[in-house]
Coordinates of C-alpha atoms and ligand atoms in Angstrom, one line a residue:
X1 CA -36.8 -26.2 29.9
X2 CA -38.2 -23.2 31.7
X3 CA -41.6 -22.4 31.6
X4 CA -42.4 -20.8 28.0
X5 CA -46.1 -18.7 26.9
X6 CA -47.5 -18.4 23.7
X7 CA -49.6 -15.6 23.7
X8 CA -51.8 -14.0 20.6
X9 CA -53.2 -10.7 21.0
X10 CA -54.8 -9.9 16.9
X11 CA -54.9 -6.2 16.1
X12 CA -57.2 -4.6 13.8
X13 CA -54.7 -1.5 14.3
X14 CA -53.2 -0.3 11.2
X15 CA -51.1 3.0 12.6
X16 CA -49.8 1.4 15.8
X17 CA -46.9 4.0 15.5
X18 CA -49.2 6.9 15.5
X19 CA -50.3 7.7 19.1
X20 CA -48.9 10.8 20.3
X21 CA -46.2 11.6 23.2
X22 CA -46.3 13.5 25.5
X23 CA -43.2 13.9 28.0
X24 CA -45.1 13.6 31.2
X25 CA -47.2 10.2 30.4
X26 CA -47.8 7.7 32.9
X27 CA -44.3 5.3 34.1
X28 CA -44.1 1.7 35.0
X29 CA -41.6 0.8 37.1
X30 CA -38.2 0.1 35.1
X31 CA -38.9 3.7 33.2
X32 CA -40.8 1.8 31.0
X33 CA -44.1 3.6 29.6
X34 CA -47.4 1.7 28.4
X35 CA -50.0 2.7 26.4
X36 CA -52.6 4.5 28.0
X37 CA -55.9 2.3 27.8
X38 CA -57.9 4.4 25.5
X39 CA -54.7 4.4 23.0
X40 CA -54.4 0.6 22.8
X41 CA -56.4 -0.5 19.8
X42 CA -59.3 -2.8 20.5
X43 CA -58.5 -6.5 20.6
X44 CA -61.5 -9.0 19.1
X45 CA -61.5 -11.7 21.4
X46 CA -59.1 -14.3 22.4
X47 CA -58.2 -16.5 19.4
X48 CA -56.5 -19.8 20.1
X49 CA -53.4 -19.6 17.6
X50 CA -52.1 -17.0 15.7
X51 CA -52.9 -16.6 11.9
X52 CA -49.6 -18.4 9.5
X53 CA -48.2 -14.6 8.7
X54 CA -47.8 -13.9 12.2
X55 CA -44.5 -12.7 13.2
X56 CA -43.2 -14.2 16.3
X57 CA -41.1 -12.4 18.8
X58 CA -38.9 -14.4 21.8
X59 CA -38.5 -12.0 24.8
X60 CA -35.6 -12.8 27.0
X61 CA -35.8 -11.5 30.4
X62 CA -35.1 -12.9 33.6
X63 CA -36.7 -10.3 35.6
X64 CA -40.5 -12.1 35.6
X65 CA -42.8 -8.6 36.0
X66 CA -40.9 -7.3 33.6
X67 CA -41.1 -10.2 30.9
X68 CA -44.7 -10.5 31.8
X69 CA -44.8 -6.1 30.5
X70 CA -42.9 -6.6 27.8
X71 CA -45.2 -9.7 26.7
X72 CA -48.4 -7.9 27.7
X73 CA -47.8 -5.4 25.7
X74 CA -46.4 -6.9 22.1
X75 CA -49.0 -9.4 22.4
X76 CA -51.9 -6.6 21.7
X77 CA -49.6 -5.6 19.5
X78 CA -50.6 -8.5 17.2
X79 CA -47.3 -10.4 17.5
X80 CA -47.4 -14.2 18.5
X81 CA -44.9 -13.7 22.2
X82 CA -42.7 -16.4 23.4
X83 CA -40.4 -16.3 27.1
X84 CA -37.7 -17.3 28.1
X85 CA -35.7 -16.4 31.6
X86 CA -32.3 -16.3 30.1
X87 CA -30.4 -17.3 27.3
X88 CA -30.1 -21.0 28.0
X89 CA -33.7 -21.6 27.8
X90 CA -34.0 -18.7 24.6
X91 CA -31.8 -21.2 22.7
X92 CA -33.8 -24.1 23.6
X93 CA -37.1 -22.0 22.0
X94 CA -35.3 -21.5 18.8
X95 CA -34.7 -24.7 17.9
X96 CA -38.3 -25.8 18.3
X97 CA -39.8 -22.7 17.3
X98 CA -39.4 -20.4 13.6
X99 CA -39.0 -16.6 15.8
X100 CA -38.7 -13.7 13.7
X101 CA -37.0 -11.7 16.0
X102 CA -35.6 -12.0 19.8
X103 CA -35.9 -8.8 22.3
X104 CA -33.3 -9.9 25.0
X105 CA -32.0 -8.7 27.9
X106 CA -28.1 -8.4 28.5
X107 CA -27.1 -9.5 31.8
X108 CA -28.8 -12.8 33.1
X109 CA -28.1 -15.4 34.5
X110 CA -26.7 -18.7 33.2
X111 CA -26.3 -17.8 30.0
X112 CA -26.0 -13.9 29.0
X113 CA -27.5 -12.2 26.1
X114 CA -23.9 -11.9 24.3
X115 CA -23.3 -15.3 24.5
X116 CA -26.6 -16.0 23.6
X117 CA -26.0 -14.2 20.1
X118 CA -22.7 -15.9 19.6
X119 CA -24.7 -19.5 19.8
X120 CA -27.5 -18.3 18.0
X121 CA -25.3 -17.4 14.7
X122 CA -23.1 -20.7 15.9
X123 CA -26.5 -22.5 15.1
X124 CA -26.9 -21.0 12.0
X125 CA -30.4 -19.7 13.4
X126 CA -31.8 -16.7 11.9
X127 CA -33.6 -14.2 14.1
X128 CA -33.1 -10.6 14.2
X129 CA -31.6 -9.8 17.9
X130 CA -32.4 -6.3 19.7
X131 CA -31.1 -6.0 23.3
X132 CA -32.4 -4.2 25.8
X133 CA -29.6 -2.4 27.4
X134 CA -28.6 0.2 30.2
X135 CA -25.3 2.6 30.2
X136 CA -23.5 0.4 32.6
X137 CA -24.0 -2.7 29.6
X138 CA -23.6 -0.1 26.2
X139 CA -19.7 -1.7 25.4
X140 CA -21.4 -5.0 25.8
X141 CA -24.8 -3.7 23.6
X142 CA -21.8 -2.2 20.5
X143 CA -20.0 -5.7 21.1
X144 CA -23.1 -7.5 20.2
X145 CA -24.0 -5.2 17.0
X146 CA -20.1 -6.6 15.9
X147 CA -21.6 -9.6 16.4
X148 CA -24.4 -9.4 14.1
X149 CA -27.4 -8.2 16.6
X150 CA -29.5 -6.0 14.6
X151 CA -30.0 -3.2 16.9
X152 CA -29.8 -2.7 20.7
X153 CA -32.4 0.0 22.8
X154 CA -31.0 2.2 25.8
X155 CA -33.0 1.7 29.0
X156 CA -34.9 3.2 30.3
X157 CA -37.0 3.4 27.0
X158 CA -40.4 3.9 26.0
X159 CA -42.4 0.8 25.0
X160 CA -43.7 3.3 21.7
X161 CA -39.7 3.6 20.8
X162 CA -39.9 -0.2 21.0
X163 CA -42.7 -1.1 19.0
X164 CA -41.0 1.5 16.7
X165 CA -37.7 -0.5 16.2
X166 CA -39.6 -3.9 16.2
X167 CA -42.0 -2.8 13.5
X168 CA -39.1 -1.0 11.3
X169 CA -36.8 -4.2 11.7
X170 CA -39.6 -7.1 11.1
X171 CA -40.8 -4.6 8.0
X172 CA -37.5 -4.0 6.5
X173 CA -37.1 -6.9 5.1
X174 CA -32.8 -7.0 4.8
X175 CA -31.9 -7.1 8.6
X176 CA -29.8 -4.1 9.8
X177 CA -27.4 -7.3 10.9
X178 CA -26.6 -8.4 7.3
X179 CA -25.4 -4.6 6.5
X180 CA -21.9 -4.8 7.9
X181 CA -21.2 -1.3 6.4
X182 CA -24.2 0.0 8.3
X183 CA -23.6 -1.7 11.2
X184 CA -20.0 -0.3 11.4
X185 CA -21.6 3.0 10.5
X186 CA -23.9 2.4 13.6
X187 CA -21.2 1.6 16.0
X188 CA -18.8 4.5 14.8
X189 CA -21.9 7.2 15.5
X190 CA -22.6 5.7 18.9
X191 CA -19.1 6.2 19.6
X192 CA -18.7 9.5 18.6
X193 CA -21.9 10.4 20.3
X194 CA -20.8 8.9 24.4
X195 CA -18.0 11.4 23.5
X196 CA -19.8 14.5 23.6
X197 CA -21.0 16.1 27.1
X198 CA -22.6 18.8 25.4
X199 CA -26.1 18.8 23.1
X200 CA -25.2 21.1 20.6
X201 CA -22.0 18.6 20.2
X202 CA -24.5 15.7 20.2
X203 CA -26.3 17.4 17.6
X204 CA -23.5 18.3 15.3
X205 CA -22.3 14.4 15.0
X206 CA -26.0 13.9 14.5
X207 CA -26.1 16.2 11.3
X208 CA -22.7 15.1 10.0
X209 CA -23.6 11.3 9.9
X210 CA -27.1 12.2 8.3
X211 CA -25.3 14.6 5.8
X212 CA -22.5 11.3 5.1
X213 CA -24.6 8.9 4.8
X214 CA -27.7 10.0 3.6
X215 CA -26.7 12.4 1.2
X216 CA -28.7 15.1 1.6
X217 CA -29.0 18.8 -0.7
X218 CA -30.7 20.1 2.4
X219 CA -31.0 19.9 6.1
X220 CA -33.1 21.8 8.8
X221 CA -32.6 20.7 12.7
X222 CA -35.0 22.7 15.1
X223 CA -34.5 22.0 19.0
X224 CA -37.4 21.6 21.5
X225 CA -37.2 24.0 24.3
X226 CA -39.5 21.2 25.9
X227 CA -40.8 24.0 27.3
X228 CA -44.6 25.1 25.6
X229 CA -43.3 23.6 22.5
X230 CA -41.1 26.1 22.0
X231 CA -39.3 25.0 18.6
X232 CA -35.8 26.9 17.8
X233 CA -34.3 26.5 14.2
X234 CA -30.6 25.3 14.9
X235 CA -29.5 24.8 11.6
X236 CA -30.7 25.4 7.8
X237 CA -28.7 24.6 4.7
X238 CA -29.3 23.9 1.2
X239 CA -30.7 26.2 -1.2
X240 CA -34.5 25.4 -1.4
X241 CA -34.6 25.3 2.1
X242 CA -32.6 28.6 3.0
X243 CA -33.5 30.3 -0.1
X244 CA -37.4 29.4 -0.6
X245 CA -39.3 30.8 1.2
X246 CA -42.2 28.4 0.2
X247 CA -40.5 25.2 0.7
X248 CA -39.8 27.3 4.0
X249 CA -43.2 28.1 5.4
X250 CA -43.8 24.2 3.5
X251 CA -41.0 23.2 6.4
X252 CA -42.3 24.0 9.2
X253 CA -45.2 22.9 8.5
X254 CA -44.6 19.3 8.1
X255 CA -42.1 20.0 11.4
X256 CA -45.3 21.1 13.1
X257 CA -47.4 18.3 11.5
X258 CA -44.6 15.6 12.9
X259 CA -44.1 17.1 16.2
X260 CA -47.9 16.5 16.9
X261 CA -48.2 13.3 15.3
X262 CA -44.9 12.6 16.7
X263 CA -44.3 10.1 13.5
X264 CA -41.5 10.5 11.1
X265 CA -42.5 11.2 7.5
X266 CA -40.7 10.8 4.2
X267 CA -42.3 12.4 1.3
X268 CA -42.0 12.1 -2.6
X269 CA -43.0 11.0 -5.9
X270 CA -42.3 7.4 -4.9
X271 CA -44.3 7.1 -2.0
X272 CA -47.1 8.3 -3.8
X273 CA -47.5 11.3 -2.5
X274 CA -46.5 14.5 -4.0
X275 CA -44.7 17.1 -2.1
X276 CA -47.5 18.9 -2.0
X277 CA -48.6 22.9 -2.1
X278 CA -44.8 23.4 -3.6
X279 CA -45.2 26.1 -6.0
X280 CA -43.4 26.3 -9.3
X281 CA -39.4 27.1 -9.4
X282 CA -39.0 25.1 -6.2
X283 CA -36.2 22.6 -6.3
X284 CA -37.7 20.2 -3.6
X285 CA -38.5 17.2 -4.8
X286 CA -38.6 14.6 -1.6
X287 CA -37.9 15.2 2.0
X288 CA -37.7 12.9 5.4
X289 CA -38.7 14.5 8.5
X290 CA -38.4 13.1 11.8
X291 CA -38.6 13.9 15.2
X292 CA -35.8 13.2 17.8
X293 CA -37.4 11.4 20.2
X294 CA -36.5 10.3 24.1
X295 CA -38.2 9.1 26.9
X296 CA -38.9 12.2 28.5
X297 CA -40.2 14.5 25.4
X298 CA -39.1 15.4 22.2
X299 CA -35.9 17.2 21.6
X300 CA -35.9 18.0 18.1
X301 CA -37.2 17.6 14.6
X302 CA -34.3 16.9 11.8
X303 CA -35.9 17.3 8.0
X304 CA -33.9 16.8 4.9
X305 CA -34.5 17.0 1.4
X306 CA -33.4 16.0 -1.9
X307 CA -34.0 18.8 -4.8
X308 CA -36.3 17.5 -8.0
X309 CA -34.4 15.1 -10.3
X310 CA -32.0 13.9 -7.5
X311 CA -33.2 9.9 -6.3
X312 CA -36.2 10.5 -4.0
X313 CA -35.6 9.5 -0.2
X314 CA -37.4 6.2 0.3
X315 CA -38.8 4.4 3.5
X316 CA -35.4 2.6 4.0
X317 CA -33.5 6.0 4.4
X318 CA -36.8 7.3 6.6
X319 CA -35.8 4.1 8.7
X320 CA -32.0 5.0 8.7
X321 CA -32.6 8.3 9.9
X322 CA -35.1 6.8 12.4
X323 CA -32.3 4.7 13.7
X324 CA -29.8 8.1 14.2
X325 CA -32.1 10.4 15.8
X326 CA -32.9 7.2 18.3
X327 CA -29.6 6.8 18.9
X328 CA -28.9 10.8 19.7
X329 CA -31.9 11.1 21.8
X330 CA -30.9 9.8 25.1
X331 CA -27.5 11.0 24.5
X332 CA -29.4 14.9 24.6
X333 CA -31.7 13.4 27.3
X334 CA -29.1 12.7 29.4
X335 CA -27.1 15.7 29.4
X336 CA -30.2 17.6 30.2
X337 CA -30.8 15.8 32.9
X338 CA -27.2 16.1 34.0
X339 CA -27.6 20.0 33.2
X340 CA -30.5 20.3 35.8
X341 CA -29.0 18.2 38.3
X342 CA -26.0 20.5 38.2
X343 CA -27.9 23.4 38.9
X344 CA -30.0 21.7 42.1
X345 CA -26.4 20.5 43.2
X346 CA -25.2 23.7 43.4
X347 CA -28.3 25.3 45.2
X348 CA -27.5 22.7 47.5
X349 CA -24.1 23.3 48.2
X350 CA -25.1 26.8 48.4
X351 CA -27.3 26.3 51.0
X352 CA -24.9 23.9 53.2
X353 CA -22.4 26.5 53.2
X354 CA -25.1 29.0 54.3
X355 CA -26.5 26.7 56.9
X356 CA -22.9 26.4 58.6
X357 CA -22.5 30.4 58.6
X358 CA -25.8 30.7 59.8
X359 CA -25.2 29.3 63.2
X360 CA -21.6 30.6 63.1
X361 CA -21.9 34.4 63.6
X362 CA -18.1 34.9 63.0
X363 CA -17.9 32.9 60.1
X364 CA -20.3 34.7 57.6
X365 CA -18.7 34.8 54.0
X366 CA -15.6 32.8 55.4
X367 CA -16.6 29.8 53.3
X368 CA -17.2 31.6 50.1
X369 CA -13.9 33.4 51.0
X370 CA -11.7 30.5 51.3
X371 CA -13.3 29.0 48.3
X372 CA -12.4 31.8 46.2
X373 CA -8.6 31.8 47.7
X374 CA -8.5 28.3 47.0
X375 CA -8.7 28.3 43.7
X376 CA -6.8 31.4 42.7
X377 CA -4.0 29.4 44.7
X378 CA -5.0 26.0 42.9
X379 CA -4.4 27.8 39.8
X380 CA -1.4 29.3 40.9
X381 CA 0.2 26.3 41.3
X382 CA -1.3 24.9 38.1
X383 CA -4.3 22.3 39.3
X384 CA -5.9 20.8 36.9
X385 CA -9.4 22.5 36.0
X386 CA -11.2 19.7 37.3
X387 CA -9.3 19.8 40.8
X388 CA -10.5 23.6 40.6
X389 CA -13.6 22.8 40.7
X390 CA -13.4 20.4 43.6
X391 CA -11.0 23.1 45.4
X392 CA -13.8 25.2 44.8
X393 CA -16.7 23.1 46.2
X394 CA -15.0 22.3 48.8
X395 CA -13.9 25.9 49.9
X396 CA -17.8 26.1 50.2
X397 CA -18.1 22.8 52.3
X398 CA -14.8 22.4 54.2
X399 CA -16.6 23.4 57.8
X400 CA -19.8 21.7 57.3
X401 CA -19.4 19.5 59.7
X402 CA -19.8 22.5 62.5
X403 CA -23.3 21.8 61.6
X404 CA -22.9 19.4 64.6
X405 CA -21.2 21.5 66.9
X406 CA -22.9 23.3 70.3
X407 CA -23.1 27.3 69.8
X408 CA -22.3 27.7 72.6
X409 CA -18.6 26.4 71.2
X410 CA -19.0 27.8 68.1
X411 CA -19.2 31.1 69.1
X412 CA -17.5 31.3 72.3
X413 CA -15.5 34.9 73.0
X414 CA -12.8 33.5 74.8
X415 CA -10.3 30.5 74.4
X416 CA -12.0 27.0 74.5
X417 CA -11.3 24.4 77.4
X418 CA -9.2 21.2 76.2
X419 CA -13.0 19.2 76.5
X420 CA -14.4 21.7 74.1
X421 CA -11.4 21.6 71.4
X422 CA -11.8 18.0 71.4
X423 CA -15.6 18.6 70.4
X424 CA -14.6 21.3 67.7
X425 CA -12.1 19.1 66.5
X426 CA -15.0 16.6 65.2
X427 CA -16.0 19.0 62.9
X428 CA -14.4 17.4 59.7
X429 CA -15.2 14.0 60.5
X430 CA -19.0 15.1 60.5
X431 CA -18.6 17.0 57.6
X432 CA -17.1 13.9 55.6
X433 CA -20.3 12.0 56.9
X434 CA -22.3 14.2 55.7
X435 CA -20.8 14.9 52.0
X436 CA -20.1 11.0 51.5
X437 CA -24.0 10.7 51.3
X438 CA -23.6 13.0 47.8
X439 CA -22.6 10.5 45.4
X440 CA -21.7 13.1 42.8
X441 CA -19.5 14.9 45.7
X442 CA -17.6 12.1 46.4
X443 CA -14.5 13.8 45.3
X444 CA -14.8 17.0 47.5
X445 CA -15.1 13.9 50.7
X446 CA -11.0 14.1 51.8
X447 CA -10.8 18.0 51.5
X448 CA -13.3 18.1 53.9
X449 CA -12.0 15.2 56.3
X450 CA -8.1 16.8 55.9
X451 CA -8.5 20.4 56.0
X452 CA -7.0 20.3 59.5
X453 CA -3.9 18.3 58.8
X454 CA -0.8 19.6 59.8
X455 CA 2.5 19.2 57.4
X456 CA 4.4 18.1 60.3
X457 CA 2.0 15.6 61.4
X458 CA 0.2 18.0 64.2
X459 CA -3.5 18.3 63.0
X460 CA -6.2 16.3 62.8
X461 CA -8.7 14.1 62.4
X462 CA -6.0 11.1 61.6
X463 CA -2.2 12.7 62.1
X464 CA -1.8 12.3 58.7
X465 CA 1.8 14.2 57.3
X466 CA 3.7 16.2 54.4
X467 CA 2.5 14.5 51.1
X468 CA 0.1 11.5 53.1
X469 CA -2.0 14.9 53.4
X470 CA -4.2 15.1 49.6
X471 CA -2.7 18.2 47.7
X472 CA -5.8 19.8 47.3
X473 CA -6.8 19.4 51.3
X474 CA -3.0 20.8 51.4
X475 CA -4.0 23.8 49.2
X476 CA -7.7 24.0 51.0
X477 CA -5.7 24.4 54.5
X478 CA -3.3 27.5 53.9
X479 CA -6.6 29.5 52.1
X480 CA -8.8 28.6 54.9
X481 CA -5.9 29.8 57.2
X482 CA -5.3 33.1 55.7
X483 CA -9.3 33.7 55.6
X484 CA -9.3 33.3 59.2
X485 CA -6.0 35.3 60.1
X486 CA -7.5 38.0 57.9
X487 CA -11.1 37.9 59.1
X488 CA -12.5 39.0 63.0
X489 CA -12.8 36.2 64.9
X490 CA -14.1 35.9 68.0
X491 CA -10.9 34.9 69.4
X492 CA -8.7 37.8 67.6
X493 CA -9.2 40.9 65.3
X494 CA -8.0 41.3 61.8
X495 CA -5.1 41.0 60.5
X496 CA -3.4 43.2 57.8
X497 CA -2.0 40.9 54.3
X498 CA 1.4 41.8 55.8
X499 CA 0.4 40.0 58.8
X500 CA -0.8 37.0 57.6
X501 CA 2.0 36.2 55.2
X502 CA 4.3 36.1 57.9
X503 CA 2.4 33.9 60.2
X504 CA 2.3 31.8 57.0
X505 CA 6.1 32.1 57.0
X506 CA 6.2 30.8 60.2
X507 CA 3.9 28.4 60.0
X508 CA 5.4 26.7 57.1
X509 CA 6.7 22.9 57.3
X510 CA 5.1 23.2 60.6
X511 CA 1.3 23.7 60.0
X512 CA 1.2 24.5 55.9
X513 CA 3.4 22.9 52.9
X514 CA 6.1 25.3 52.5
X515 CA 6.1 25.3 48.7
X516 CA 2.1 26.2 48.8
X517 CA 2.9 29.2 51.2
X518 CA 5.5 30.0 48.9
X519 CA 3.3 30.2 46.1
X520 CA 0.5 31.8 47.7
X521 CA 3.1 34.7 49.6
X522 CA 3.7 35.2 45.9
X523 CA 0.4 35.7 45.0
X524 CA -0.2 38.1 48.0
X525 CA 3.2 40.4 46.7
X526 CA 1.3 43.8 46.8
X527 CA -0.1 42.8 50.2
X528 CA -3.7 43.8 48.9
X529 CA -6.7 41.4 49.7
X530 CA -6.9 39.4 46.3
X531 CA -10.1 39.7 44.3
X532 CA -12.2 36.6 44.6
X533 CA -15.5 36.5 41.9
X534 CA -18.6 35.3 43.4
X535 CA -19.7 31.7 44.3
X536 CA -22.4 31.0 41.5
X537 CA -23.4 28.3 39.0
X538 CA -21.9 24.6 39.1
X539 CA -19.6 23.4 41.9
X540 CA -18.6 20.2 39.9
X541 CA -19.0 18.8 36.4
X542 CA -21.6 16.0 37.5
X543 CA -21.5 14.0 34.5
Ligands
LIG1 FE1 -12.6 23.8 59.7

C-alpha cells in the first residue's frame, strides 16, 4: 500500500459556508481558490485523533501538490483526511477504514476513479463518492452518477463550492446516490444544459427543472452583470411575487442579503423562522433563495416561494436547488468566457488584416473586400453558416502571410523578376504558420495555405487540383480574384464589373472552378459592384 495520512484539523467554526466571494480572490494553481488566512477559522492545537463523530473523507488524487491542497484544506475543516494516489490503493483504505465519503479524481493511473466506484459498490462498501472532474472527463463524471456516485464537481472549482457539496452531502443524511429518480433527474438537467451555447438558454432549463421538480407558486431569477453588482430581474412569476409589492421590496431584499452573504437561504414556519416583515393579505408563506454561484463571481440569484398553506420548502429542497444552480453555473461561466474571447478574437483578426494592408499600400480595404465577396458567394452557392463564417475570417486573413514579404516586392510598380515571384509566392505558406498558432482558427488554416491554387493544377503553394483544392479556399480564390481585377494595383488600373467577369470567363477551369465563376457571374448580372456590409463583431463561433 501507498503511503496514506491521517490528518485532524478540529474546528470551533460553526458557519463554515458563510465567508463571502468575491470574483477576483486569490488562485492556486489548478484554478483552485483557498481561503484567505483571516477567513479560516482558528484551529486549537494539534489533537492526536479525531473525536468518534468525526466524519472521515478519502481524497483520491494522484497529482501529490494537489492531494496535499485538497487535504490541507478539509483537514481545518474539521474532517479526519485520508490519501490515496489512485484507486488501487483508495480501495485498499476502505477496507481497513469506516470513510464517510470519497473526493476522487477521474483519470489516474492504475486504477481510475470509474472503476474505482464499480469495486466500491462490488464490495458492498458504502461511502458517498464525488469526483472531481474537467469537461474533457464530464461523459465519464454522468457515467459515474449511473453508477451510484453521489455527485461529481467541474474543475476548475472553488474549494468554498467544495466544502459546500461535502457539507450538504455528509448532512443530508439519504445520499443523493440512493435517489435513482434524482439522480436521473440530475443527469437529464446536465444534459440539457451542455446543449445550450447561450445563457439565457442555460437559464431557461435552469427555471424549468426548478419549476418541475420543485414545485414552485413563484419564481424570481435576477442575473449579475458582474459588473458593480449590477442585479437585472430576468424573470418574475407567481402572484405574490408579481402582484405584492411587499413580498416584492421583501424579495430583493433577501436577494441583496444572499448576494452578500453569498449563502443560500430557505425560509418558513418550519425552519423556525418566520417570513418575516410580510404584511397581512400576502400569500407567501416560505421561500428558498440562492445564489448561482461559479468560480469567477456570481451570476445570479434564483428565489422561489410557496404561498401560505402550501407544504413549506425545507432544507432538503434548499439542497436540491443548491445542486441545480451549481450545476448551471459553469455552464453560464463558460459561455461568458467564450463570449469575451470572441470579441478579443476578432480584435485580433482585425488587427492582422490591418497589419498586412498597412505595409501594402495597394491593398488597403482589399481584405475586407474579398471577405465580404466571399461570403455573398458562399451563400450563393448555399455554404453552410458555419463555412460562412470561416469564408469570412479568412477573407480577412488570406494574405497574411505578406507580413513576411520585402516592400520593396510588395509594392513594386512594375512586373516582378522570376527570383522575386518565387518570394511572393511564400506568402501563404507563412500565413498558414502564422494562423495554425490560433487554436480556435484552426479551420480558417487551408483557406489561407490554398488561396493560390489553380483548378487546373497551375498555382501554388503544393499543385494541388479541381476538387483536391478545399471548396471554401475554391470560393476564397475567385472573390480575392475579382477584388484585385476590380481594384488599382500597382501593376494595372481598375477594371469595370464587365471586365472582370469576363476574365473570370476566361479564366475558368483554368485558374477558378467553373461552376463557382458561374455562380458568382450570376451574382454580378447588373454588372454593379455588390454591396458588402462591414467587417465587425465575431469572425468564428469559438465555442
Ligand atoms: Fe494572396
Amino acid at each position: 500500500m501507498r503511503q496514506q495520512s491521517l490528518r485532524w484539523h478540529p474546528s470551533s467554526c460553526s458557519s463554515r459556508n458563510q465567508w463571502p466571494l468575491t470574483p477576483h480572490d486569490a488562485m492556486r494553481p489548478h484554478g483552485i481558490r483557498l481561503p484567505h488566512a483571516e477567513e479560516m477559522p482558528v484551529t486549537p492545537p494539534h489533537t492526536a485523533m479525531p473525536p468518534p463523530d468525526t466524519r472521515h473523507i478519502l481524497i483520491v488524487e494522484d497529482e501529490p501538490a494537489l492531494r496535499e491542497a485538497y487535504a490541507e484544506a478539509l483537514g481545518m475543516q474539521g474532517y479526519a483526511v485520508l490519501t490515496a494516489a489512485n484507486g488501487e490503493d483508495a480501495l485498499l483504505v476502505l477496507e481497513g477504514n469506516a470513510v464517510d465519503l470519497v473526493l476522487s479524481d477521474l483519470k489516474m493511473p492504475r486504477l481510475g476513479g470509474e472503476e474505482m466506484l464499480r469495486e466500491i459498490t462490488l464490495r458492498g462498501l458504502s461511502p458517498a463518492v464525488i469526483f472531481l472532474t474537467g469537461y474533457g472527463t464530464i461523459e465519464s463524471a454522468v457515467n459515474c452518477l449511473k453508477l451510484g456516485a453521489a455527485d461529481y464537481l467541474l474543475k476548475p472549482f472553488d474549494m468554498l463550492q467544495l466544502f459546500k457539496k461535502i457539507a450538504l452531502e455528509l448532512a443530508s443524511g439519504s445520499c443523493l446516490r440512493s435517489k435513482g429518480g434524482r439522480v436521473r433527474e440530475i443527469e437529464s438537467f446536465s444534459e440539457r444544459l451542455r446543449g445550450q451555447n447561450d445563457s439565457a438558454e442555460v437559464f431557461k432549463v435552469l427555471l424549468t427543472q426548478v419549476q418541475r421538480t420543485l414545485a414552485p407558486q413563484a419564481m424570481a431569477l435576477f442575473s449579475c452583470s458582474g459588473q458593480a453588482g449590477a442585479l437585472s430581474p430576468l424573470f418574475l412569476w407567481g402572484p405574490s411575487f408579481r402582484e405584492c409589492p411587499q413580498t416584492r421590496s421583501w424579495l430583493l431584499e433577501k436577494v441583496a442579503l444572499v448576494l452578500g452573504q453569498c449563502g443560500a437561504m430557505v425560509l418558513g414556519p418550519q425552519m423556525g423562522k418566520r417570513v418575516e416583515d410580510l404584511r397581512e393579505g400576502v400569500r407567501l408563506g416560505s421561500a428558498a433563495v440562492v445564489p448561482i454561484v461559479g468560480m469567477r463571481g456570481v451570476y445570479g440569484v434564483l428565489a422561489l416561494g410557496r404561498d401560505q398553506g402550501s407544504t413549506p420548502y425545507t432544507r432538503e429542497d434548499l439542497r436540491m436547488l443548491n445542486v441545480y444552480t451549481g450545476h448551471a453555473a459553469p455552464f453560464l461561466e463558460s459561455i461568458l468566457s467564450s463570449q469575451r474571447f470572441r470579441g478579443i478574437s476578432a480584435e485580433v483578426v482585425t488587427s492582422y488584416a490591418q497589419a498586412v494592408e498597412a505595409k501594402d499600400i495597394y491593398t488597403r480595404g482589399h481584405s475586407e473586400r474579398v471577405s465580404g465577396y466571399a461570403t455573398l458567394l458562399g451563400q450563393a452557392l448555399g455554404v453552410a453558416d458555419r463555412d460562412l463564417e470561416i469564408l469570412r475570417t479568412a477573407g480577412i486573413l488570406h494574405d497574411i502571410g505578406k507580413i513576411g514579404i520585402p516592400d520593396g516586392i510588395l509594392n513594386k510598380p512594375s512586373g516582378l523578376t522570376p527570383e522575386e515571384f518565387e518570394i511572393m509566392k511564400r506568402h501563404p505558406v507563412v500565413g498558414r504558420d502564422i494562423i495554425s498558432r490560433v487554436s480556435s482558427l484552426e479551420e480558417v488554416v487551408p483557406l489561407v495555405y490554398h488561396h493560390h491554387e489553380w483548378f487546373n493544377g497551375q498555382g501554388y503553394p503544393t499543385g494541388s487540383s479541381g476538387a483536391d483544392i478545399p471548396l471554401l479556399a475554391r470560393i476564397l480564390s475567385v472573390a480575392d480574384g475579382f477584388e484585385a481585377l476590380t481594384s488599382i494595383r500597382s501593376y494595372h488600373e481598375a477594371m469595370t464589373v464587365s471586365q472582370a467577369k469576363q476574365v473570370l470567363s476566361e479564366g475558368a477551369g483554368r485558374q477558378w472552378d467553373p461552376e463557382i465563376v458561374d455562380a458568382w457571374i450570376w451574382q454580378l448580372r447588373d454588372d454593379t459592384l455588390p454591396e458588402i456590409s462591414e467587417f465587425k463583431g465575431a469572425p468564428l463561433d469559438l465555442r
